[in-house]
mmCIF file of C-alpha atoms and ligand atoms in Angstrom:
data_model
loop_
_atom_site.group_PDB
_atom_site.id
_atom_site.type_symbol
_atom_site.label_atom_id
_atom_site.label_comp_id
_atom_site.label_asym_id
_atom_site.label_seq_id
_atom_site.Cartn_x
_atom_site.Cartn_y
_atom_site.Cartn_z
ATOM 1 C CA MET Q 9 -15.551 -5.152 13.856
ATOM 2 C CA SER Q 10 -13.266 -3.596 16.476
ATOM 3 C CA PHE Q 11 -12.045 -0.164 17.520
ATOM 4 C CA THR Q 12 -8.942 0.100 19.701
ATOM 5 C CA ILE Q 13 -7.449 3.273 21.126
ATOM 6 C CA ALA Q 14 -3.669 2.922 21.286
ATOM 7 C CA THR Q 15 -1.763 4.815 23.950
ATOM 8 C CA THR Q 16 1.699 3.497 23.026
ATOM 9 C CA ILE Q 17 3.450 2.622 19.782
ATOM 10 C CA ASP Q 18 3.668 -0.998 20.979
ATOM 11 C CA GLU Q 19 -0.115 -1.142 21.430
ATOM 12 C CA ALA Q 20 -0.620 0.375 17.973
ATOM 13 C CA VAL Q 21 1.684 -2.054 16.169
ATOM 14 C CA ALA Q 22 0.249 -4.998 18.116
ATOM 15 C CA ALA Q 23 -3.268 -4.040 16.968
ATOM 16 C CA MET Q 24 -1.999 -3.588 13.414
ATOM 17 C CA ALA Q 25 -0.267 -6.983 13.525
ATOM 18 C CA ALA Q 26 -3.692 -8.416 14.418
ATOM 19 C CA GLY Q 27 -5.178 -6.792 11.291
ATOM 20 C CA ALA Q 28 -6.349 -3.327 12.395
ATOM 21 C CA ARG Q 29 -5.844 -0.267 10.170
ATOM 22 C CA PRO Q 30 -4.479 2.858 11.855
ATOM 23 C CA ILE Q 31 -6.594 5.974 11.853
ATOM 24 C CA ALA Q 32 -5.004 9.359 12.578
ATOM 25 C CA GLY Q 33 -7.136 12.402 11.628
ATOM 26 C CA GLY Q 34 -9.550 10.332 9.532
ATOM 27 C CA THR Q 35 -9.829 13.002 6.830
ATOM 28 C CA ASP Q 36 -8.997 10.452 4.132
ATOM 29 C CA LEU Q 37 -10.222 7.225 5.730
ATOM 30 C CA VAL Q 38 -13.560 8.413 7.134
ATOM 31 C CA VAL Q 39 -14.363 10.958 4.440
ATOM 32 C CA SER Q 40 -13.748 8.364 1.672
ATOM 33 C CA ALA Q 41 -16.059 5.920 3.469
ATOM 34 C CA ARG Q 42 -18.762 8.563 3.893
ATOM 35 C CA HIS Q 43 -18.548 9.345 0.185
ATOM 36 C CA GLY Q 44 -18.890 5.656 -0.620
ATOM 37 C CA LYS Q 45 -15.465 5.419 -2.267
ATOM 38 C CA LEU Q 46 -14.061 2.744 0.052
ATOM 39 C CA PRO Q 47 -15.725 0.925 2.970
ATOM 40 C CA LEU Q 48 -14.400 1.731 6.449
ATOM 41 C CA PRO Q 49 -12.011 -1.076 7.509
ATOM 42 C CA GLU Q 50 -13.573 -3.661 9.844
ATOM 43 C CA ASP Q 51 -10.892 -3.187 12.497
ATOM 44 C CA LEU Q 52 -9.424 0.185 13.380
ATOM 45 C CA VAL Q 53 -6.776 1.368 15.801
ATOM 46 C CA ALA Q 54 -6.832 5.053 16.704
ATOM 47 C CA ILE Q 55 -3.291 6.430 16.910
ATOM 48 C CA ASP Q 56 -4.120 10.080 17.568
ATOM 49 C CA ARG Q 57 -3.156 9.837 21.285
ATOM 50 C CA LEU Q 58 0.449 8.825 20.589
ATOM 51 C CA ILE Q 59 2.017 12.059 21.828
ATOM 52 C CA GLU Q 60 5.496 10.884 20.798
ATOM 53 C CA LEU Q 61 4.383 10.970 17.141
ATOM 54 C CA SER Q 62 3.206 14.577 17.450
ATOM 55 C CA GLU Q 63 6.584 16.260 17.748
ATOM 56 C CA ILE Q 64 8.976 18.046 15.438
ATOM 57 C CA ARG Q 65 12.472 17.233 16.692
ATOM 58 C CA PRO Q 66 15.403 19.225 15.345
ATOM 59 C CA GLY Q 67 18.722 17.357 15.497
ATOM 60 C CA SER Q 68 22.324 17.820 14.432
ATOM 61 C CA GLY Q 69 21.808 15.873 11.217
ATOM 62 C CA GLY Q 70 18.412 17.319 10.310
ATOM 63 C CA CYS Q 71 14.967 16.998 11.796
ATOM 64 C CA GLN Q 72 12.390 14.332 12.517
ATOM 65 C CA ILE Q 73 8.737 15.152 11.979
ATOM 66 C CA GLY Q 74 6.316 12.853 13.801
ATOM 67 C CA ALA Q 75 3.638 11.178 11.703
ATOM 68 C CA LEU Q 76 0.864 12.890 13.688
ATOM 69 C CA VAL Q 77 2.054 16.446 13.105
ATOM 70 C CA THR Q 78 -0.844 18.273 11.490
ATOM 71 C CA HIS Q 79 -0.700 20.434 8.374
ATOM 72 C CA ALA Q 80 -1.628 23.455 10.512
ATOM 73 C CA ARG Q 81 1.550 22.946 12.553
ATOM 74 C CA LEU Q 82 3.735 22.194 9.547
ATOM 75 C CA MET Q 83 2.833 25.473 7.865
ATOM 76 C CA MET Q 84 3.602 27.539 11.007
ATOM 77 C CA ASP Q 85 6.625 25.808 12.475
ATOM 78 C CA PRO Q 86 9.572 28.253 12.406
ATOM 79 C CA LEU Q 87 12.191 25.576 11.594
ATOM 80 C CA LEU Q 88 10.164 24.197 8.690
ATOM 81 C CA VAL Q 89 9.285 27.637 7.339
ATOM 82 C CA GLN Q 90 12.964 28.605 7.487
ATOM 83 C CA SER Q 91 14.759 25.452 6.344
ATOM 84 C CA TYR Q 92 12.209 23.060 4.787
ATOM 85 C CA THR Q 93 10.012 25.695 3.209
ATOM 86 C CA ALA Q 94 8.540 23.599 0.388
ATOM 87 C CA LEU Q 95 6.889 21.363 2.991
ATOM 88 C CA ALA Q 96 5.369 24.384 4.743
ATOM 89 C CA ASP Q 97 4.170 25.685 1.334
ATOM 90 C CA ALA Q 98 2.432 22.358 0.695
ATOM 91 C CA ALA Q 99 0.842 22.033 4.146
ATOM 92 C CA ALA Q 100 -0.577 25.546 3.865
ATOM 93 C CA LEU Q 101 -2.476 24.543 0.700
ATOM 94 C CA VAL Q 102 -4.157 21.426 2.103
ATOM 95 C CA GLY Q 103 -7.964 21.658 2.237
ATOM 96 C CA SER Q 104 -9.487 24.157 4.650
ATOM 97 C CA PRO Q 105 -8.407 25.271 8.150
ATOM 98 C CA SER Q 106 -10.428 22.408 9.661
ATOM 99 C CA THR Q 107 -8.777 19.826 7.380
ATOM 100 C CA ARG Q 108 -5.352 21.242 8.172
ATOM 101 C CA ASN Q 109 -6.052 21.168 11.911
ATOM 102 C CA ILE Q 110 -6.919 17.494 11.953
ATOM 103 C CA GLY Q 111 -5.197 15.990 8.885
ATOM 104 C CA THR Q 112 -1.696 14.663 9.546
ATOM 105 C CA LEU Q 113 1.537 14.395 7.603
ATOM 106 C CA GLY Q 114 1.594 10.638 8.203
ATOM 107 C CA GLY Q 115 -1.929 10.212 6.869
ATOM 108 C CA ASN Q 116 -1.087 12.220 3.765
ATOM 109 C CA VAL Q 117 2.050 10.140 3.092
ATOM 110 C CA MET Q 118 0.464 6.734 3.797
ATOM 111 C CA ASN Q 119 -2.716 7.489 1.850
ATOM 112 C CA ALA Q 120 -0.321 7.590 -1.130
ATOM 113 C CA SER Q 121 -2.422 9.697 -3.466
ATOM 114 C CA PRO Q 122 -0.423 10.791 -6.522
ATOM 115 C CA ALA Q 123 -1.977 14.252 -5.960
ATOM 116 C CA MET Q 124 -0.914 14.555 -2.291
ATOM 117 C CA ASP Q 125 0.631 17.924 -1.595
ATOM 118 C CA THR Q 126 3.377 16.978 0.877
ATOM 119 C CA GLY Q 127 4.894 14.193 -1.270
ATOM 120 C CA ALA Q 128 6.846 16.241 -3.824
ATOM 121 C CA PRO Q 129 8.357 18.536 -1.151
ATOM 122 C CA LEU Q 130 9.376 15.542 0.978
ATOM 123 C CA LEU Q 131 11.094 13.965 -2.033
ATOM 124 C CA VAL Q 132 13.130 17.046 -2.964
ATOM 125 C CA LEU Q 133 14.082 17.534 0.692
ATOM 126 C CA GLY Q 134 15.524 13.992 0.764
ATOM 127 C CA ALA Q 135 13.127 12.564 3.368
ATOM 128 C CA SER Q 136 12.991 8.972 4.545
ATOM 129 C CA ALA Q 137 10.149 7.204 6.346
ATOM 130 C CA GLU Q 138 10.570 5.498 9.750
ATOM 131 C CA LEU Q 139 8.357 2.414 9.907
ATOM 132 C CA ALA Q 140 7.658 0.439 13.080
ATOM 133 C CA SER Q 141 6.416 -3.130 13.443
ATOM 134 C CA PRO Q 142 6.406 -5.387 16.538
ATOM 135 C CA GLY Q 143 10.012 -5.366 17.801
ATOM 136 C CA ALA Q 144 11.470 -3.737 14.680
ATOM 137 C CA MET Q 145 12.060 -0.362 13.079
ATOM 138 C CA ARG Q 146 13.284 0.369 9.552
ATOM 139 C CA SER Q 147 13.978 3.398 7.416
ATOM 140 C CA VAL Q 148 12.785 3.651 3.800
ATOM 141 C CA PRO Q 149 13.784 6.414 1.347
ATOM 142 C CA LEU Q 150 10.581 8.058 0.151
ATOM 143 C CA ASP Q 151 11.255 7.272 -3.498
ATOM 144 C CA GLU Q 152 10.938 3.596 -2.479
ATOM 145 C CA LEU Q 153 7.790 4.049 -0.383
ATOM 146 C CA TRP Q 154 5.076 4.817 -2.938
ATOM 147 C CA THR Q 155 4.356 1.986 -5.338
ATOM 148 C CA GLY Q 156 1.137 3.166 -6.999
ATOM 149 C CA PRO Q 157 -2.047 5.155 -6.377
ATOM 150 C CA GLY Q 158 -3.026 4.360 -2.779
ATOM 151 C CA SER Q 159 -0.291 1.778 -2.254
ATOM 152 C CA THR Q 160 3.066 1.735 -0.472
ATOM 153 C CA SER Q 161 5.908 -0.697 0.100
ATOM 154 C CA ALA Q 162 5.111 -0.702 3.841
ATOM 155 C CA ALA Q 163 3.897 -4.071 5.098
ATOM 156 C CA GLU Q 164 0.251 -4.214 6.284
ATOM 157 C CA GLY Q 165 1.288 -4.055 9.937
ATOM 158 C CA GLU Q 166 3.860 -1.263 9.686
ATOM 159 C CA LEU Q 167 3.164 2.042 11.427
ATOM 160 C CA LEU Q 168 4.712 5.229 10.053
ATOM 161 C CA VAL Q 169 6.395 6.797 13.054
ATOM 162 C CA GLY Q 170 7.811 9.870 11.331
ATOM 163 C CA LEU Q 171 9.767 11.394 8.486
ATOM 164 C CA ASN Q 172 13.492 12.149 8.740
ATOM 165 C CA LEU Q 173 14.776 15.121 6.781
ATOM 166 C CA PRO Q 174 18.505 15.817 6.399
ATOM 167 C CA SER Q 175 19.886 19.291 7.158
ATOM 168 C CA PRO Q 176 19.850 21.547 4.134
ATOM 169 C CA SER Q 177 23.369 22.362 2.971
ATOM 170 C CA GLY Q 178 24.927 25.718 2.030
ATOM 171 C CA ARG Q 179 22.806 28.419 0.439
ATOM 172 C CA SER Q 180 19.727 26.362 -0.185
ATOM 173 C CA GLY Q 181 16.031 26.997 -0.655
ATOM 174 C CA SER Q 182 12.923 25.099 -1.619
ATOM 175 C CA ALA Q 183 9.401 25.787 -2.831
ATOM 176 C CA TYR Q 184 6.190 23.964 -3.761
ATOM 177 C CA VAL Q 185 3.706 25.405 -6.237
ATOM 178 C CA ARG Q 186 0.465 23.836 -7.429
ATOM 179 C CA LEU Q 187 -2.087 24.592 -10.087
ATOM 180 C CA GLU Q 188 -5.473 25.053 -8.479
ATOM 181 C CA TYR Q 189 -8.722 26.359 -9.878
ATOM 182 C CA ARG Q 190 -9.945 27.757 -6.563
ATOM 183 C CA ARG Q 191 -8.335 28.601 -3.270
ATOM 184 C CA ALA Q 192 -9.844 26.162 -0.805
ATOM 185 C CA MET Q 193 -10.975 22.544 -0.727
ATOM 186 C CA GLU Q 194 -9.040 21.939 -3.926
ATOM 187 C CA ILE Q 195 -6.720 19.084 -4.788
ATOM 188 C CA ALA Q 196 -3.686 19.799 -6.973
ATOM 189 C CA VAL Q 197 -4.483 19.686 -10.681
ATOM 190 C CA VAL Q 198 -0.703 19.430 -10.951
ATOM 191 C CA GLY Q 199 2.086 20.511 -8.595
ATOM 192 C CA ALA Q 200 5.863 20.864 -8.533
ATOM 193 C CA ALA Q 201 8.480 21.100 -5.786
ATOM 194 C CA ALA Q 202 12.058 22.289 -6.188
ATOM 195 C CA GLY Q 203 15.017 22.130 -3.825
ATOM 196 C CA VAL Q 204 18.093 24.091 -4.880
ATOM 197 C CA THR Q 205 21.570 24.949 -3.619
ATOM 198 C CA LEU Q 206 23.352 28.008 -4.973
ATOM 199 C CA ALA Q 207 27.074 28.096 -5.768
ATOM 200 C CA GLU Q 208 29.343 31.119 -5.243
ATOM 201 C CA GLY Q 209 28.347 33.681 -7.842
ATOM 202 C CA GLY Q 210 24.680 32.695 -7.818
ATOM 203 C CA THR Q 211 24.606 29.842 -10.322
ATOM 204 C CA LEU Q 212 22.985 26.545 -9.374
ATOM 205 C CA ALA Q 213 25.152 23.991 -7.534
ATOM 206 C CA SER Q 214 22.370 21.398 -7.363
ATOM 207 C CA VAL Q 215 18.659 21.061 -8.092
ATOM 208 C CA SER Q 216 16.091 18.413 -7.287
ATOM 209 C CA LEU Q 217 12.573 18.397 -8.671
ATOM 210 C CA ALA Q 218 9.447 16.333 -8.030
ATOM 211 C CA LEU Q 219 5.924 16.528 -9.417
ATOM 212 C CA SER Q 220 2.428 15.781 -8.092
ATOM 213 C CA ALA Q 221 -0.618 14.525 -9.978
ATOM 214 C CA VAL Q 222 1.130 13.647 -13.250
ATOM 215 C CA ALA Q 223 1.995 9.957 -12.712
ATOM 216 C CA PRO Q 224 0.740 6.969 -10.656
ATOM 217 C CA THR Q 225 3.011 8.136 -7.795
ATOM 218 C CA ILE Q 226 4.818 11.348 -6.922
ATOM 219 C CA LEU Q 227 7.423 11.662 -9.672
ATOM 220 C CA ALA Q 228 11.089 12.537 -8.955
ATOM 221 C CA LEU Q 229 12.592 14.011 -12.120
ATOM 222 C CA ASP Q 230 15.693 12.525 -13.757
ATOM 223 C CA GLY Q 231 18.367 14.620 -15.428
ATOM 224 C CA THR Q 232 18.381 17.503 -12.966
ATOM 225 C CA GLU Q 233 22.193 17.362 -12.758
ATOM 226 C CA ALA Q 234 22.144 19.130 -16.169
ATOM 227 C CA LEU Q 235 20.810 22.212 -14.359
ATOM 228 C CA ALA Q 236 23.973 22.584 -12.230
ATOM 229 C CA GLY Q 237 26.072 25.542 -13.358
ATOM 230 C CA LEU Q 238 23.121 27.363 -14.931
ATOM 231 C CA SER Q 239 21.762 30.739 -13.847
ATOM 232 C CA PRO Q 240 18.476 30.594 -11.892
ATOM 233 C CA ALA Q 241 16.539 31.844 -14.943
ATOM 234 C CA ASP Q 242 18.087 29.260 -17.279
ATOM 235 C CA ALA Q 243 17.625 26.494 -14.701
ATOM 236 C CA ALA Q 244 13.946 27.416 -14.271
ATOM 237 C CA ALA Q 245 13.408 27.316 -18.054
ATOM 238 C CA LYS Q 246 15.154 23.944 -18.334
ATOM 239 C CA ALA Q 247 13.164 22.589 -15.370
ATOM 240 C CA ALA Q 248 9.956 23.379 -17.252
ATOM 241 C CA VAL Q 249 11.140 21.290 -20.204
ATOM 242 C CA LEU Q 250 12.208 18.332 -18.010
ATOM 243 C CA ALA Q 251 8.894 18.400 -16.137
ATOM 244 C CA SER Q 252 6.724 18.478 -19.255
ATOM 245 C CA GLU Q 253 8.821 15.759 -20.926
ATOM 246 C CA GLN Q 254 8.755 13.323 -18.001
ATOM 247 C CA ALA Q 255 5.185 13.865 -16.803
ATOM 248 C CA ALA Q 256 2.806 11.033 -17.689
ATOM 249 C CA PRO Q 257 -0.560 12.539 -16.723
ATOM 250 C CA ILE Q 258 -4.059 11.221 -17.257
ATOM 251 C CA SER Q 259 -7.052 13.113 -18.626
ATOM 252 C CA ASP Q 260 -10.001 13.444 -16.299
ATOM 253 C CA LEU Q 261 -12.857 15.772 -15.445
ATOM 254 C CA ARG Q 262 -10.488 18.413 -14.118
ATOM 255 C CA ALA Q 263 -7.870 18.611 -16.891
ATOM 256 C CA SER Q 264 -6.714 16.920 -20.081
ATOM 257 C CA ASP Q 265 -3.359 15.156 -20.174
ATOM 258 C CA GLY Q 266 -1.980 17.781 -22.588
ATOM 259 C CA TYR Q 267 -3.048 20.660 -20.344
ATOM 260 C CA ARG Q 268 -1.538 18.954 -17.289
ATOM 261 C CA ARG Q 269 1.715 18.289 -19.172
ATOM 262 C CA HIS Q 270 1.995 21.940 -20.159
ATOM 263 C CA CYS Q 271 1.000 23.346 -16.762
ATOM 264 C CA VAL Q 272 3.341 21.124 -14.762
ATOM 265 C CA GLY Q 273 6.198 22.710 -16.724
ATOM 266 C CA VAL Q 274 4.947 26.146 -15.692
ATOM 267 C CA MET Q 275 4.694 25.020 -12.042
ATOM 268 C CA ALA Q 276 8.228 23.539 -12.142
ATOM 269 C CA LYS Q 277 9.581 26.813 -13.549
ATOM 270 C CA ARG Q 278 7.878 28.807 -10.802
ATOM 271 C CA ALA Q 279 9.055 26.398 -8.106
ATOM 272 C CA VAL Q 280 12.697 26.674 -9.223
ATOM 273 C CA ASP Q 281 12.419 30.446 -9.455
ATOM 274 C CA ALA Q 282 10.953 30.759 -5.925
ATOM 275 C CA ALA Q 283 13.437 28.246 -4.463
ATOM 276 C CA CYS Q 284 16.383 30.170 -5.978
ATOM 277 C CA ARG Q 285 15.073 33.474 -4.644
ATOM 278 C CA ARG Q 286 14.682 31.970 -1.174
ATOM 279 C CA ALA Q 287 18.177 30.456 -1.379
ATOM 280 C CA ALA Q 288 19.510 33.935 -2.248
ATOM 281 C CA GLY Q 289 17.930 35.300 0.946
ATOM 282 C CA GLU Q 290 14.690 36.800 -0.401
ATOM 283 C CA SER Q 291 11.692 36.334 1.863
ATOM 284 C CA ILE Q 292 8.760 34.820 -0.034
ATOM 285 C CA SER Q 293 6.039 34.040 2.458
ATOM 286 C CA VAL Q 294 4.369 30.625 2.825
ATOM 287 C CA PRO Q 295 2.689 29.427 0.679
ATOM 288 C CA VAL Q 296 4.282 30.534 -2.599
ATOM 289 C CA ASN Q 297 0.879 30.190 -4.279
ATOM 290 C CA ARG Q 298 -0.563 33.040 -2.219
ATOM 291 C CA ALA Q 299 2.638 35.131 -2.161
ATOM 292 C CA LEU Q 300 2.792 35.158 -5.965
ATOM 293 C CA GLY Q 301 -0.957 35.315 -6.551
ATOM 294 C CA ILE Q 302 -1.146 31.868 -8.170
ATOM 295 C CA GLY Q 303 -4.629 30.312 -8.198
ATOM 296 C CA ALA Q 304 -8.049 31.834 -8.569
ATOM 297 C CA VAL Q 305 -9.164 34.359 -5.948
HETATM 298 C C1 FAD Y 13 -12.131 18.429 2.436
HETATM 299 C C2 FAD Y 13 -10.780 17.804 2.239
HETATM 300 C C3 FAD Y 13 -9.800 18.503 1.572
HETATM 301 C C4 FAD Y 13 -8.538 17.918 1.366
HETATM 302 N N1 FAD Y 13 -7.578 18.644 0.710
HETATM 303 C C5 FAD Y 13 -6.347 18.095 0.496
HETATM 304 C C6 FAD Y 13 -5.345 18.832 -0.193
HETATM 305 O O1 FAD Y 13 -5.532 19.979 -0.609
HETATM 306 N N2 FAD Y 13 -4.139 18.222 -0.378
HETATM 307 C C7 FAD Y 13 -3.874 16.966 0.087
HETATM 308 O O2 FAD Y 13 -2.759 16.474 -0.104
HETATM 309 N N3 FAD Y 13 -4.820 16.251 0.755
HETATM 310 C C8 FAD Y 13 -6.033 16.784 0.964
HETATM 311 N N4 FAD Y 13 -7.010 16.054 1.634
HETATM 312 C C9 FAD Y 13 -6.707 14.700 2.080
HETATM 313 C C10 FAD Y 13 -6.346 14.550 3.593
HETATM 314 O O3 FAD Y 13 -6.821 15.608 4.364
HETATM 315 C C11 FAD Y 13 -4.822 14.438 3.799
HETATM 316 O O4 FAD Y 13 -4.305 13.381 3.042
HETATM 317 C C12 FAD Y 13 -4.473 14.229 5.294
HETATM 318 O O5 FAD Y 13 -3.130 14.573 5.503
HETATM 319 C C13 FAD Y 13 -4.739 12.797 5.758
HETATM 320 O O6 FAD Y 13 -4.334 12.697 7.119
HETATM 321 P P1 FAD Y 13 -5.249 11.965 8.197
HETATM 322 O O7 FAD Y 13 -4.495 12.002 9.464
HETATM 323 O O8 FAD Y 13 -6.607 12.536 8.221
HETATM 324 O O9 FAD Y 13 -5.259 10.495 7.578
HETATM 325 P P2 FAD Y 13 -6.277 9.271 7.895
HETATM 326 O O10 FAD Y 13 -7.539 9.470 7.125
HETATM 327 O O11 FAD Y 13 -6.374 9.017 9.343
HETATM 328 O O12 FAD Y 13 -5.427 8.073 7.230
HETATM 329 C C14 FAD Y 13 -5.159 8.048 5.839
HETATM 330 C C15 FAD Y 13 -4.503 6.713 5.479
HETATM 331 O O13 FAD Y 13 -3.197 6.619 6.041
HETATM 332 C C16 FAD Y 13 -3.124 5.531 6.971
HETATM 333 N N5 FAD Y 13 -2.333 6.043 8.085
HETATM 334 C C17 FAD Y 13 -2.558 7.186 8.776
HETATM 335 N N6 FAD Y 13 -1.563 7.398 9.638
HETATM 336 C C18 FAD Y 13 -0.702 6.355 9.512
HETATM 337 C C19 FAD Y 13 0.524 6.012 10.134
HETATM 338 N N7 FAD Y 13 1.103 6.788 11.072
HETATM 339 N N8 FAD Y 13 1.148 4.858 9.759
HETATM 340 C C20 FAD Y 13 0.595 4.054 8.798
HETATM 341 N N9 FAD Y 13 -0.546 4.355 8.156
HETATM 342 C C21 FAD Y 13 -1.190 5.491 8.513
HETATM 343 C C22 FAD Y 13 -4.555 5.170 7.324
HETATM 344 O O14 FAD Y 13 -4.698 3.804 7.685
HETATM 345 C C23 FAD Y 13 -5.251 5.506 6.010
HETATM 346 O O15 FAD Y 13 -5.067 4.446 5.099
HETATM 347 C C24 FAD Y 13 -8.276 16.626 1.850
HETATM 348 C C25 FAD Y 13 -9.272 15.912 2.547
HETATM 349 C C26 FAD Y 13 -10.510 16.492 2.736
HETATM 350 C C27 FAD Y 13 -11.565 15.734 3.482
#
């Protein structure tokens, strides 16, 4: 058993190459171990002191969000709230203030839960993951990263350095909405993210949609090009149909598959509606769930 504290990316990837698992906030890794779900890995490397992974860097082609940026920062950052709003919506729904203050974007992405809140927003915003290994760096589109519940296409020794998000184009907006039974310490029963661009005249130029908690991984919807040219109301209605058709949910203690299939359509409709309103210049505060009174009080 070993515990290493990395102070550089090179030290972190060297420890990982020798078999250590990275630990960031520990809100998945340690909490799962305490609950007896998974044993704590024998060898750990703490990455929380890697300051260079804690930054949000705007650039000409978009922005890079470091893997260690916490949910509390994501939900407050002015650039994200303005231009990548679905991600801010999602971060604002994670756990409690203490979970959001310590839990990181990188941990959420690499934990690869199909119910993770940031995954669907990152997909509709066109994000890619920057992965580092000794002497190498590669970029992976997010739709190629998640391979199943808790698993990714990253090699054992690869460290997620950050997420790259392209600049939004034209009159665009995004939103993430989830079904929740209570307002804190809740994991999405189902969730939906929408990213839209409006054409002149207010019809839809493009739409992308992704769903949480209805498939083994975050699900990017096919067929969204059929929504181009529609009014926001018609696009929202059609999004509900696509979402319910393509969802492949399970039944568990929290919801039946049929209920999830129906509700994810409702969430997709609301996400498209909120994204279109934001794209048209309306201010809907973060998170949409609270602004629209979705979820139990
Ligand atoms: C009470 C509670 C409520 C929660 N509520 C929600 C919720 O509402 N929505 C939600 O989505 N999640 C929720 N979570 C889950 C968790 O908080 C998030 O997934 C969080 O973002 C994990 O980040 P972390 O830094 O704590 O990850 P860690 O626990 O440190 O790591 C998680 C996994 O990712 C790996 N990892 C971490 N960073 C990297 C990296 N940079 N490169 C490669 N691998 C890495 C670790 O090895 C581990 O396998 C909740 C957790 C708790 C305890």
